Coordinates of C-alpha atoms and ligand atoms in Angstrom, one line a residue:
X1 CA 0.0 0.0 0.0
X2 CA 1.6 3.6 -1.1
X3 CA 2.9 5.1 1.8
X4 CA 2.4 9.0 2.5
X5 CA 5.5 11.2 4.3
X6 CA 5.7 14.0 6.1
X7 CA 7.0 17.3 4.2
X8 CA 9.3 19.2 6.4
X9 CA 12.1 21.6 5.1
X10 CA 11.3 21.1 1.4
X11 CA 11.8 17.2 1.6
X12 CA 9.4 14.3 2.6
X13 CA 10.7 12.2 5.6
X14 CA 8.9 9.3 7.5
X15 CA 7.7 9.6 10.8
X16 CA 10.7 9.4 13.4
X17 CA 8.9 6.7 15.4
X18 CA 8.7 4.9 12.3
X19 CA 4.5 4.2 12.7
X20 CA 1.8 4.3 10.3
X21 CA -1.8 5.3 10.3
X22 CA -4.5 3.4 8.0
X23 CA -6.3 5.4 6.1
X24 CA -9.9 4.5 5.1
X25 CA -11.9 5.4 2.0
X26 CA -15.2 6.5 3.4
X27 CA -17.5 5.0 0.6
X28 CA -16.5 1.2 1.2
X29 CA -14.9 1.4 4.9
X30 CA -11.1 -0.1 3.6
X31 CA -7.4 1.1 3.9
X32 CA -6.2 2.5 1.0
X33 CA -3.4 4.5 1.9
X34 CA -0.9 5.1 5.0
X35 CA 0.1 8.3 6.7
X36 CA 3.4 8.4 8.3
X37 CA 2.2 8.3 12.0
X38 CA 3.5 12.2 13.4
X39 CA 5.6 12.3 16.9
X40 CA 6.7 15.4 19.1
X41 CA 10.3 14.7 17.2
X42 CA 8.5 15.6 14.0
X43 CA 6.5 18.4 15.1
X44 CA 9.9 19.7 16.8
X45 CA 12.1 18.9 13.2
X46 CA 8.9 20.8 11.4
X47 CA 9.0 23.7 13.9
X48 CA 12.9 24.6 13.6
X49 CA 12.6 24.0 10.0
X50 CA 9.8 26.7 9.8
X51 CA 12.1 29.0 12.0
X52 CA 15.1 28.7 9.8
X53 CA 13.2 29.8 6.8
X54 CA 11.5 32.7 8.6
X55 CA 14.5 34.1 9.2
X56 CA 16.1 33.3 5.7
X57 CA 14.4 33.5 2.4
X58 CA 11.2 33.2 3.1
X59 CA 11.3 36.2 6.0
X60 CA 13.2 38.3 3.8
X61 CA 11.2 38.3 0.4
X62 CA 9.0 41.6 -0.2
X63 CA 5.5 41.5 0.0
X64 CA 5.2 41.4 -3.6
X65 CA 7.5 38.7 -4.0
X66 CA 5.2 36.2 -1.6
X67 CA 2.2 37.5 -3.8
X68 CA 3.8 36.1 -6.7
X69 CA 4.8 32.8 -4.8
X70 CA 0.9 32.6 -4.1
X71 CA -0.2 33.7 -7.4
X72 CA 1.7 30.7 -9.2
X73 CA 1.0 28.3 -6.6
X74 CA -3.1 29.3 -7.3
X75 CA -2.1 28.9 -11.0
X76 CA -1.0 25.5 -10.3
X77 CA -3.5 24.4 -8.2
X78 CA -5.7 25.3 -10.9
X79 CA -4.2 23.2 -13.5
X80 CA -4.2 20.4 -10.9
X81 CA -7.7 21.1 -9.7
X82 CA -9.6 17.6 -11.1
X83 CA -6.3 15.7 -9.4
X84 CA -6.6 17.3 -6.2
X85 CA -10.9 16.9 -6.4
X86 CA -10.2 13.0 -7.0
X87 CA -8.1 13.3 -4.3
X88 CA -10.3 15.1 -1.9
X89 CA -13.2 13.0 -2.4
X90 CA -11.8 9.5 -1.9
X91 CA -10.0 10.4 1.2
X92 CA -13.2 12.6 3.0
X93 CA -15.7 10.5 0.8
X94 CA -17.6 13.6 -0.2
X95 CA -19.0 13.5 -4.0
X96 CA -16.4 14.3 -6.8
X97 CA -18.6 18.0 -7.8
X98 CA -18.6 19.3 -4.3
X99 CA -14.8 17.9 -4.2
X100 CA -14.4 19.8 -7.4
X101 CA -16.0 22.9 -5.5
X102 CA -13.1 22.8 -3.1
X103 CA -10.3 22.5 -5.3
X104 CA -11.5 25.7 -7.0
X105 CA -12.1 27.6 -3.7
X106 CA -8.6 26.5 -3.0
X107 CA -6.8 27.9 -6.1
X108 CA -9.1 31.7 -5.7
X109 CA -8.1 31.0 -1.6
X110 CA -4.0 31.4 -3.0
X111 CA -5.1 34.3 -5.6
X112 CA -7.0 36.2 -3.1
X113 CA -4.1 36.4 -0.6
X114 CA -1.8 36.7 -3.7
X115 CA -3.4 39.8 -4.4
X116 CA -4.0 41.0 -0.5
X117 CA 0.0 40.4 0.4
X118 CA 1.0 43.6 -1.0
X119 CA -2.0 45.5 0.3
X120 CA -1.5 45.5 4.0
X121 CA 0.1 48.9 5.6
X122 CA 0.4 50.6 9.3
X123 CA -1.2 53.7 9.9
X124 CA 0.6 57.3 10.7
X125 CA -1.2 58.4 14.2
X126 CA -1.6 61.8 15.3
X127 CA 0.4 62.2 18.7
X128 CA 2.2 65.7 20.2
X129 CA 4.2 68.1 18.6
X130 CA 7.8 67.4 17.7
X131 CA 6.8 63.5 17.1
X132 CA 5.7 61.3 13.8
X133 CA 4.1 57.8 15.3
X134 CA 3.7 54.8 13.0
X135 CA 2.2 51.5 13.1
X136 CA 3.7 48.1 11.3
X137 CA 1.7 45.2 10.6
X138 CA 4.6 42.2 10.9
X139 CA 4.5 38.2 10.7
X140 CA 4.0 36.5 13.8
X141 CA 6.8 34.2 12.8
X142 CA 6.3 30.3 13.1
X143 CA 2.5 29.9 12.8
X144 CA 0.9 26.4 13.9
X145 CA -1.9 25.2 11.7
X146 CA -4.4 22.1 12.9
X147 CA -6.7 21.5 10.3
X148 CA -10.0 19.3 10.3
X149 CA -10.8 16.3 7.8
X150 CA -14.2 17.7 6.8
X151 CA -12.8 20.3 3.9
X152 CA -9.2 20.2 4.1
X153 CA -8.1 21.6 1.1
X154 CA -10.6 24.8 2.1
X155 CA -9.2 25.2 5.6
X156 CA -6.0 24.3 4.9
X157 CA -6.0 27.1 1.9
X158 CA -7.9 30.1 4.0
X159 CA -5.5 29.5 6.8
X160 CA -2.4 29.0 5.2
X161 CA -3.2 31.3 2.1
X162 CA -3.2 34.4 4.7
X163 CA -0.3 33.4 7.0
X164 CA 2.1 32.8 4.2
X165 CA 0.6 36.6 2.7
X166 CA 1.8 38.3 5.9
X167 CA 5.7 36.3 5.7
X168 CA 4.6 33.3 8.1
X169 CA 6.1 30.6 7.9
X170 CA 3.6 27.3 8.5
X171 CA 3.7 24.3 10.3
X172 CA 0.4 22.2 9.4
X173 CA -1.0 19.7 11.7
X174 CA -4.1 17.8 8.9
X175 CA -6.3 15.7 10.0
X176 CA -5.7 12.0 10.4
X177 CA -8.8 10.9 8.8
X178 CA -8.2 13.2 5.7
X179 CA -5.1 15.3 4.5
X180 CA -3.8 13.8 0.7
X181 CA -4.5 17.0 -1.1
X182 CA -3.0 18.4 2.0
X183 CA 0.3 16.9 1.0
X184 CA 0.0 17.5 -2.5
X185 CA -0.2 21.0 -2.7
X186 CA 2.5 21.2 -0.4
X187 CA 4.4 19.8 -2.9
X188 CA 2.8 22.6 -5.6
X189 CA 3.5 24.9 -3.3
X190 CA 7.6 24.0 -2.9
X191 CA 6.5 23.8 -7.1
X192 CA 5.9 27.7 -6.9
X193 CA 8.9 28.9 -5.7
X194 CA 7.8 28.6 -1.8
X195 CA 11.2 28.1 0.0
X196 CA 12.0 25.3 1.8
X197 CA 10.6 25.3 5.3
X198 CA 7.8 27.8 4.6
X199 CA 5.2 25.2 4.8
X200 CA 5.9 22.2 6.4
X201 CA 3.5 19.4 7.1
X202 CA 3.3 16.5 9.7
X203 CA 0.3 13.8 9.5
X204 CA -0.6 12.0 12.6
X205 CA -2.7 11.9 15.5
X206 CA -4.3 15.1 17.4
X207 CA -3.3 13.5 20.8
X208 CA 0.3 12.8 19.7
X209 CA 1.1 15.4 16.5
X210 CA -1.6 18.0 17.3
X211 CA -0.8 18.6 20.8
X212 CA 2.9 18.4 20.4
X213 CA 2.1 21.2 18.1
X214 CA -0.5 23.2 20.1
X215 CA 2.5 23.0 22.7
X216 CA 5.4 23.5 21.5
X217 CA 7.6 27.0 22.6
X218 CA 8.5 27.3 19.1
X219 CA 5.3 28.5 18.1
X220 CA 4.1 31.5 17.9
X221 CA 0.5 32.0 16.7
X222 CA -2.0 28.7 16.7
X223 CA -5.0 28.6 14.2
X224 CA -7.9 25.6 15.3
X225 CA -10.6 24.3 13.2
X226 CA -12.4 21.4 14.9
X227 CA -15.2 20.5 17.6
X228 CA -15.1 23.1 20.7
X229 CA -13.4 20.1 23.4
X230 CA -10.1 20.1 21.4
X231 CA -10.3 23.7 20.5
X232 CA -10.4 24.3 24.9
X233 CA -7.8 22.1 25.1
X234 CA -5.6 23.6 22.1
X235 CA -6.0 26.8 24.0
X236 CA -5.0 25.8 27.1
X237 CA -1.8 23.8 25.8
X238 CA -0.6 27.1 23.6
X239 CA -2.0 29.3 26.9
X240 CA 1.4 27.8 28.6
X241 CA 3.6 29.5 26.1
X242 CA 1.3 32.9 25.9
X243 CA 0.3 31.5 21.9
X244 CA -2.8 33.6 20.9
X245 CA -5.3 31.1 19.2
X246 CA -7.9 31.4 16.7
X247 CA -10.6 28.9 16.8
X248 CA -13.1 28.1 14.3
X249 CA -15.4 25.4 16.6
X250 CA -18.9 24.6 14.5
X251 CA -22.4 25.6 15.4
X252 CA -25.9 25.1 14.9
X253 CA -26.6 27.6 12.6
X254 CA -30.4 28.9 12.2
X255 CA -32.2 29.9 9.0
X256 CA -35.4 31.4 9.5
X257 CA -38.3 31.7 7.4
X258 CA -41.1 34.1 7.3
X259 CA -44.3 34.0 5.8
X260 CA -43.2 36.5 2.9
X261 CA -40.5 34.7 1.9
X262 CA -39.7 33.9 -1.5
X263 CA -40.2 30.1 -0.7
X264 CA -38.9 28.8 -4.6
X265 CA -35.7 30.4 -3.8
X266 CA -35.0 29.3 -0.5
X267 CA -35.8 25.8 -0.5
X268 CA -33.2 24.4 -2.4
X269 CA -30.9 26.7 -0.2
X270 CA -32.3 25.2 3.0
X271 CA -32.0 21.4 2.1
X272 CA -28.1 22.5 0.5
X273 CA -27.2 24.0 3.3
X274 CA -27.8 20.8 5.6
X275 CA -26.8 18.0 2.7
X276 CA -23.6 19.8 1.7
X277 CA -20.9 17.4 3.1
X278 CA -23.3 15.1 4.6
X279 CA -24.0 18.2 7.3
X280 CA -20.4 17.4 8.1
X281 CA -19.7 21.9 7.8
X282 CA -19.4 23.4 10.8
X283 CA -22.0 26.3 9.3
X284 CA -24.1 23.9 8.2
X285 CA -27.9 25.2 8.1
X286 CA -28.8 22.4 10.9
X287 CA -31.8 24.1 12.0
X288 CA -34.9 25.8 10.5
X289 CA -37.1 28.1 12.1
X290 CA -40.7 28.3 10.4
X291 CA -43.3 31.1 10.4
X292 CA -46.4 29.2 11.8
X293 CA -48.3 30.7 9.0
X294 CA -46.4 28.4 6.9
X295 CA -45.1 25.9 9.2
X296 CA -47.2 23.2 7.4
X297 CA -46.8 23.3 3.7
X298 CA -43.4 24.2 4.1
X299 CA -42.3 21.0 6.0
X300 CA -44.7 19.3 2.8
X301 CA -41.9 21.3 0.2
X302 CA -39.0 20.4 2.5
X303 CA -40.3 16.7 3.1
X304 CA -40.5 16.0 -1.1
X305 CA -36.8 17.3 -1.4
X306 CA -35.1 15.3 1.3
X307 CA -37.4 12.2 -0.2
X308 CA -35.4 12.8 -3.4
X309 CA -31.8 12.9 -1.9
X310 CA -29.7 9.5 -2.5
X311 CA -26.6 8.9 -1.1
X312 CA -23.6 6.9 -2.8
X313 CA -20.3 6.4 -3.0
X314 CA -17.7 9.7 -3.5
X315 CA -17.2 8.5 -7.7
X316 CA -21.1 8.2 -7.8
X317 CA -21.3 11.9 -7.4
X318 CA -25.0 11.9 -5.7
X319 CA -26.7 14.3 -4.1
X320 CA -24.9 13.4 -0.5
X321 CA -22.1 10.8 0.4
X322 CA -20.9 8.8 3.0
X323 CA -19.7 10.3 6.7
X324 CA -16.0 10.4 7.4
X325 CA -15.8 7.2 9.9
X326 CA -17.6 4.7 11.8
X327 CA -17.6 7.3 15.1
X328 CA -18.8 10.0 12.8
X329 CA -21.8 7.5 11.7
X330 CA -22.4 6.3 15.2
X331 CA -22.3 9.8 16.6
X332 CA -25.1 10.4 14.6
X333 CA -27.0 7.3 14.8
X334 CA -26.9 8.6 18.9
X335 CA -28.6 11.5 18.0
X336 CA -31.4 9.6 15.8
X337 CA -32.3 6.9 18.3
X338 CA -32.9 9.8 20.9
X339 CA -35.1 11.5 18.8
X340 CA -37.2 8.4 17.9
X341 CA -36.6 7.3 21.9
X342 CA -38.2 11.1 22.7
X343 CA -40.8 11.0 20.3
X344 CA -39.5 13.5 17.9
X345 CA -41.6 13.0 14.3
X346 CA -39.1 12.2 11.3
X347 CA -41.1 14.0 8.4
X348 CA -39.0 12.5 5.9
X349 CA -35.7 10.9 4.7
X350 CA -33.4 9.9 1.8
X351 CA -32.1 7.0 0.3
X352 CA -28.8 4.9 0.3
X353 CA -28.5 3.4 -3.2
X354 CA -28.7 -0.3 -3.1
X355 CA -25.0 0.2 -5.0
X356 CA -23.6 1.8 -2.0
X357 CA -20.7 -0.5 -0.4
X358 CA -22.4 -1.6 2.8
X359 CA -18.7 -1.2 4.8
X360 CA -19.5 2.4 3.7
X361 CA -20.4 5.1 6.5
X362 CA -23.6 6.1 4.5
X363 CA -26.6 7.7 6.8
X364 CA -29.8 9.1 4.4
X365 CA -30.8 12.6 4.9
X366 CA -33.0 12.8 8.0
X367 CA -35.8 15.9 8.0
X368 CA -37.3 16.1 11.9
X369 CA -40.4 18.2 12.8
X370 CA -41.5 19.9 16.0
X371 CA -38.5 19.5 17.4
X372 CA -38.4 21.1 21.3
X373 CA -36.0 24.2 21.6
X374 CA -34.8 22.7 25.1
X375 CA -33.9 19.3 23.1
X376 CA -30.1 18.0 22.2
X377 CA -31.4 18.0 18.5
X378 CA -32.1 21.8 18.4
X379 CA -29.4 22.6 20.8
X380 CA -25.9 20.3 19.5
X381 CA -24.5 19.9 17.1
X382 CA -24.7 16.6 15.0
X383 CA -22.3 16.8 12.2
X384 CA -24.7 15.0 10.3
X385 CA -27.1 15.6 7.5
X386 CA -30.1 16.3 9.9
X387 CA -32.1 19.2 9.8
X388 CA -34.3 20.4 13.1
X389 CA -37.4 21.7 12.2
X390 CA -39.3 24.0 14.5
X391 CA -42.0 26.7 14.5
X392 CA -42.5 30.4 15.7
X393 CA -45.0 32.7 16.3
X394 CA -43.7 36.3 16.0
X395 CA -40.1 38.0 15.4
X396 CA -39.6 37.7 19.1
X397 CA -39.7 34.1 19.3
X398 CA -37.6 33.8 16.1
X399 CA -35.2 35.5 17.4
X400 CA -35.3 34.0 20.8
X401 CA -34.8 30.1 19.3
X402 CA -32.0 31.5 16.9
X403 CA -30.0 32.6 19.6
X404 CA -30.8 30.3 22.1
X405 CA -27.9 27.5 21.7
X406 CA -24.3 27.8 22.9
X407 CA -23.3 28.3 19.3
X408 CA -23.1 31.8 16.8
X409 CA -21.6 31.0 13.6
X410 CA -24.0 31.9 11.2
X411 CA -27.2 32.7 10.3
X412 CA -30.0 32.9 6.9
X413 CA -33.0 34.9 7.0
X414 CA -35.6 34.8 4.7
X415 CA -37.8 37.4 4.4
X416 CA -39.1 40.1 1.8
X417 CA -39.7 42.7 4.9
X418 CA -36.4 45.4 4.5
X419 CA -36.9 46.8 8.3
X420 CA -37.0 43.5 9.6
X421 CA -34.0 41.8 7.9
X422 CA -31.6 44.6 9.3
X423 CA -33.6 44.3 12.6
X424 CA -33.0 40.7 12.8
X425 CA -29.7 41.2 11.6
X426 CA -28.8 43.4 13.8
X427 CA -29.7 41.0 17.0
X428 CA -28.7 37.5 15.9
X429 CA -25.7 36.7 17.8
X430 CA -24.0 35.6 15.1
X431 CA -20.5 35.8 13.0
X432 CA -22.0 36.0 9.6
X433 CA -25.7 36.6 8.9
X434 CA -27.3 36.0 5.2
X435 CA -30.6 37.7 3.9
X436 CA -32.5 35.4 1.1
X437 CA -29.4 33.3 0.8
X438 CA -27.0 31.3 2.9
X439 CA -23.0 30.6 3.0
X440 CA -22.9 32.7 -0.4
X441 CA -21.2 30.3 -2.5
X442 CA -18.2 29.9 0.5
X443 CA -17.6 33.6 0.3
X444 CA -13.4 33.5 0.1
X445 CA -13.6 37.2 0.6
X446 CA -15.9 37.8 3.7
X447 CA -14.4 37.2 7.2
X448 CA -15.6 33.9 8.8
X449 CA -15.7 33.1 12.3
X450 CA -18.0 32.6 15.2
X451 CA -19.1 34.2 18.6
X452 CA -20.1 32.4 21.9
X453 CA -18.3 28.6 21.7
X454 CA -18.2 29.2 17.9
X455 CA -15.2 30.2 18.5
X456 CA -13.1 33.4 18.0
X457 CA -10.9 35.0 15.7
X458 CA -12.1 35.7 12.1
X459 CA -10.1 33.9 8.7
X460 CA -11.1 34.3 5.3
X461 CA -11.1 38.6 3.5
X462 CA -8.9 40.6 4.0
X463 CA -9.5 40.8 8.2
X464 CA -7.6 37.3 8.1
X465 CA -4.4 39.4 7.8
X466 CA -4.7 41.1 10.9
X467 CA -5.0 38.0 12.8
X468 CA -1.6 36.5 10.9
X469 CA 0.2 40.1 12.3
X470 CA 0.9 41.9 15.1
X471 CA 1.0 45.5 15.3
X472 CA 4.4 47.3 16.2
X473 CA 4.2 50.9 16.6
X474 CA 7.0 53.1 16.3
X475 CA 7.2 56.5 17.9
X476 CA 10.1 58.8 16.4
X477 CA 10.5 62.1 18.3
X478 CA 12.6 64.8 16.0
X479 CA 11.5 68.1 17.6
Ligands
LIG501 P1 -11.3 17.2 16.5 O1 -11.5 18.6 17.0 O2 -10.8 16.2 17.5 O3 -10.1 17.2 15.3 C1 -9.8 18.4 14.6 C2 -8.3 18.5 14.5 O4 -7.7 18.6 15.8 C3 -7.7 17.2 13.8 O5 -6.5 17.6 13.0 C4 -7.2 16.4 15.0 O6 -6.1 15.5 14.7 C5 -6.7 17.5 15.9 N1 -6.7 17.2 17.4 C6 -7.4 16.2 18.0 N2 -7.1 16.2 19.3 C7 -6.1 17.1 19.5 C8 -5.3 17.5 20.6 N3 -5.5 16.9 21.8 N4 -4.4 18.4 20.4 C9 -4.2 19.0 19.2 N5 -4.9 18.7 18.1 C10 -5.8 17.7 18.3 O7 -12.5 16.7 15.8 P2 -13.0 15.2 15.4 O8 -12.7 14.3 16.5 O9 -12.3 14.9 14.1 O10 -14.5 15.4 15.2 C11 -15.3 15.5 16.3 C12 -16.4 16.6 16.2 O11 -15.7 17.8 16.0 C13 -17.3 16.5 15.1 O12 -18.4 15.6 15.4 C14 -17.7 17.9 14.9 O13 -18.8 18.2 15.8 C15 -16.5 18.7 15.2 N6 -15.8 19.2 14.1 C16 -16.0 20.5 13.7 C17 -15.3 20.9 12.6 C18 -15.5 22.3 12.1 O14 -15.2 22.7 11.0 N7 -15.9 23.2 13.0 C19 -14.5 20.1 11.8 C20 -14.3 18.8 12.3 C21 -15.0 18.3 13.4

């Protein structure tokens, strides 16, 4: 079985301890790869090699000169984009078009911060007479990067693409259930021009590789996508070192639905929303909030669509595909029993194709109705394709249920009412809210991030930058 390295310093080395780590092919359940199995050795061989280019080439090329690194390296992930979706969907299972969907947020990712690198200034600050104050906006230095396996050519790009802008150099942590495309573009990347030790990657396990990372003194800026219990932990670990930390967590993001609402155009939004990744997006639409007014024939509208999902293997390219593992499937399965254990109505589901592998991790598109705002359905978040469907009476209410989980990543509102979608707007609790549309087609240029166990921190735009710099100011006092 081919055996994948680590890429540290511009060259790809086996894991220290000498260990592997399976890797299994979502749609049928078997191995079809190996990682090389990351130690504290690795993470500490990435780290200086980071350091060393940080303050060599890579730390002393002009802004300009990383655009242009960027701008080929989005060039070539480009031409590569239908490798690196083939890629992408075997290892995460997801079907090859939303795969494809990736690949090309990943190559505008690299342009976007291509273009931003040379954009980013100080400010000149008025201060007393005789003086002339400045800011500087300059590289952290050694950023640590831990990435999720449920889009990791997205967060790896959004991430990396703005560190490496500012004159970063990366040390990336992927996931251990996902992270070939990871590797290959690392290799595009040295491809480009990047210097050796600008981006280095180590595969392993979160426990052993990710923590060795989130701890290490060498570090000096820590960026977390994943579920909130690492991301507390992550914080803690890089806490012992002073590290600041931006964390990306999940949610359980609300769209709600008035009465007036243009219903044609937001219910294929509402079902893409949850079935996108097999719900497996951490700003997944997982709940819907209905007008009561329409609380009925909607769920009819929403019930027909979910009947018509089917869910196959990655190459099948269907409308969903399988989840990431076994723990991921049974995590959800957990959430299912207790809602048929608590009486919670499943208005309607998908279909597995009888084609589908059954050593897969497939789970059909579930709709639920009426479910109870104090419930672990409308409150947690399932990583699953299951929507919660609930009803409201007035504004207030809407409102009230929208913000009433731990979470505040995003939000959709659908309404034709102008006053009430800035009002809403104004009082979800929310990073990102969307009037008559949701996630706006992944939206590489707006800033991203949550509120509440969301998370903090924003990536994506142009606001990435300013959490991949710190601010020096420089007071000069010439009389
Ligand atoms: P996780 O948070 O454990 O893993 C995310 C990343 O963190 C992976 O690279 C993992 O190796 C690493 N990691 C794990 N333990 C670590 C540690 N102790 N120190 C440093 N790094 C560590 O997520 P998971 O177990 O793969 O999935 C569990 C749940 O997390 C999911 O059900 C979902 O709710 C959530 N999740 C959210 C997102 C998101 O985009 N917000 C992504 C993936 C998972």
């Amino acid at each position: 079985m081919e055996e994948a390295r680590h890429f540290i310093g511009g060259e790809w080395s086996a894991a220290s301890g000498g260990e592997t780590i399976a890797v299994l092919d979502p749609s049928d359940g078997q191995p079809f790869t190996l990682l090389a199995r990351g130690t504290a050795a690795d993470i500490d061989a990435a780290v200086h090699a980071a350091r060393r280019a940080f303050e060599g080439a890579w730390g002393a090329a002009s802004a300009a000169e990383r655009g242009r690194v960027l701008y080929r390296l989005s060039m070539l992930v480009a031409i590569h984009q239908e490798e690196l979706a083939q890629l992408e969907a075997r290892d995460t299972g997801k079907p090859l078009k939303q795969a494809r969907a990736d690949s090309a947020a990943l190559a505008r990712y690299f342009e976007f911060y291509a273009g931003a690198a040379d954009k980013l200034h100080g400010e000149t600050l008025p201060y007393q007479a005789g003086y002339t104050v400045l800011t500087i906006r300059e590289p952290h230095g050694v950023t640590g990067h831990i990435v999720p396996w449920n889009y990791p050519m997205q967060i790896f790009g959004r991430s990396v693409g703005a560190a490496l802008a500012t004159g970063n150099a990366c040390v990336v942590k992927p996931a251990e259930d996902a992270c070939l495309s990871v590797l290959r573009v690392a290799e595009l990347a040295a491809e480009a021009g990047l210097p050796a030790g600008a981006l280095n990657i180590v595969t392993g396990y979160g426990h052993e590789a990710g923590a060795a990372l989130a701890r290490h003194p060498g570090i000096d800026h820590i960026s977390f996508t994943g579920s909130p219990e690492t991301g507390k932990l992550v914080t803690q670990m890089a806490a012992e070192n002073h590290v600041p930390v931006t964390l990306e967590l999940g949610g359980k993001s609300p769209q709600i639905v008035f009465a007036d609402a243009d219903l044609d155009a937001a219910l294929p939004v509402l079902v893409s929303a949850i079935v996108q990744n097999a719900g497996q997006t951490c700003s997944a639409g997982s709940r819907v909030l209905i007008d009561r007014a329409i609380y009925e024939p909607l769920l009819d509208r929403l019930s027909g669509a979910f009947h018509a999902l089917r869910v196959g293997p990655s190459h099948a390219d269907l409308d969903c595909g399988p989840l990431i593992n076994a723990k991921q499937q049974q995590r959800v399965w957990d959430f299912l029993s207790d809602a048929q254990h608590d009486g919670i109505p499943m208005a309607a589901h998908g279909e597995v194709i009888p084609e589908a592998p059954e050593s897969g991790f497939y789970q059909a598109p579930t709709l639920l109705r009426d479910v109870p705002a104090s419930h672990r359905l409308a409150r947690d978040e399932v990583f699953g394709p299951v929507l919660a469907a609930m009803s409201f009476a007035d504004e207030d209410e809407a409102l009230s249920l929208a913000n009433g989980t731990q979470y505040g990543l995003v939000a959709g509102i659908w309404t034709r009412d102008g006053a009430r979608q800035m009002r809403l707007a104004r009082r979800l609790r929310s990073g990102q809210v969307f009037i008559n549309n949701y996630g706006a087609g992944g939206g590489v240029e707006l800033p991203f991030g949550g509120v509440k166990h969301s998370g903090h921190g924003r990536e994506k735009g142009f606001e990435a930058l300013y959490g991949f710099t710190v601010l020096k100011t420089i007071a000069i006092r010439h009389g």
